[in-house]
Amino acid sequence: MENVHTTPKETGSNLWIGVGYFFAVLGGIIGIAIGYNYRSKKYDDQTRRHGLYIIIIGSIIMAIAKVMMTSR
């Protein structure tokens, strides 16, 4: 008989998730770093999903900013 003991996963701080979205919208590496941190397996599924969204938003905004800066 296996002893399957799972520890509950952490929920991310709403403040830091909000900060991550804020910096992602600004196109900063800080937002992407916060998103990357929240993608780790120690967090619950909802927090990990927020981390993915933060990474995607930050990456898209950074790509748009780079295109706009190089097209001048």
Short mmCIF file of C-alpha atoms in Angstrom, two decimals:
data_model
loop_
_atom_site.label_atom_id
_atom_site.label_comp_id
_atom_site.label_asym_id
_atom_site.label_seq_id
_atom_site.Cartn_x
_atom_site.Cartn_y
_atom_site.Cartn_z
CA MET A 1 0.00 0.00 0.00
CA GLU A 2 1.41 3.36 -1.04
CA ASN A 3 1.35 6.35 1.20
CA VAL A 4 0.23 9.06 -1.16
CA HIS A 5 0.54 12.32 0.71
CA THR A 6 0.16 15.43 -1.35
CA THR A 7 0.88 18.79 0.13
CA PRO A 8 -1.56 21.52 -0.78
CA LYS A 9 -0.26 23.93 -3.39
CA GLU A 10 0.26 27.58 -2.55
CA THR A 11 -2.01 30.30 -3.84
CA GLY A 12 -0.20 33.30 -5.27
CA SER A 13 -0.49 36.72 -3.69
CA ASN A 14 -3.20 38.79 -5.36
CA LEU A 15 -1.00 41.86 -4.93
CA TRP A 16 1.94 40.28 -6.77
CA ILE A 17 -0.30 38.87 -9.49
CA GLY A 18 -1.67 42.38 -10.01
CA VAL A 19 1.85 43.82 -10.06
CA GLY A 20 2.80 41.16 -12.61
CA TYR A 21 -0.07 42.16 -14.90
CA PHE A 22 0.79 45.85 -14.44
CA PHE A 23 4.41 45.35 -15.48
CA ALA A 24 3.43 42.96 -18.27
CA VAL A 25 1.16 45.62 -19.79
CA LEU A 26 4.04 48.08 -19.55
CA GLY A 27 6.11 45.53 -21.48
CA GLY A 28 8.70 45.01 -18.82
CA ILE A 29 10.95 42.11 -18.04
CA ILE A 30 9.81 42.42 -14.42
CA GLY A 31 6.28 41.34 -15.35
CA ILE A 32 7.57 38.38 -17.33
CA ALA A 33 9.80 37.38 -14.41
CA ILE A 34 6.85 37.50 -12.00
CA GLY A 35 4.79 35.40 -14.42
CA TYR A 36 7.63 32.90 -14.76
CA ASN A 37 7.85 32.62 -10.98
CA TYR A 38 4.12 31.91 -10.69
CA ARG A 39 4.36 29.15 -13.32
CA SER A 40 6.32 26.96 -10.90
CA LYS A 41 4.70 23.74 -9.71
CA LYS A 42 4.48 24.86 -6.09
CA TYR A 43 1.47 27.05 -6.95
CA ASP A 44 -2.10 25.96 -7.60
CA ASP A 45 -3.56 25.73 -11.11
CA GLN A 46 -5.29 29.12 -11.00
CA THR A 47 -2.09 30.90 -9.98
CA ARG A 48 -0.10 29.05 -12.64
CA ARG A 49 -2.67 30.10 -15.24
CA HIS A 50 -2.23 33.74 -14.18
CA GLY A 51 1.53 33.27 -14.52
CA LEU A 52 1.10 32.04 -18.09
CA TYR A 53 -1.19 34.95 -18.98
CA ILE A 54 1.30 37.43 -17.52
CA ILE A 55 4.12 35.90 -19.58
CA ILE A 56 2.03 35.99 -22.78
CA ILE A 57 0.89 39.59 -22.29
CA GLY A 58 4.39 40.78 -21.41
CA SER A 59 5.92 39.01 -24.40
CA ILE A 60 3.35 40.40 -26.85
CA ILE A 61 3.75 43.95 -25.53
CA MET A 62 7.55 43.66 -25.67
CA ALA A 63 7.38 42.42 -29.28
CA ILE A 64 5.07 45.27 -30.29
CA ALA A 65 7.32 47.82 -28.57
CA LYS A 66 10.40 46.41 -30.30
CA VAL A 67 8.72 46.58 -33.72
CA MET A 68 7.60 50.15 -33.07
CA MET A 69 11.07 51.22 -31.94
CA THR A 70 12.85 49.64 -34.90
CA SER A 71 10.40 51.04 -37.48
CA ARG A 72 11.33 54.64 -36.70
#
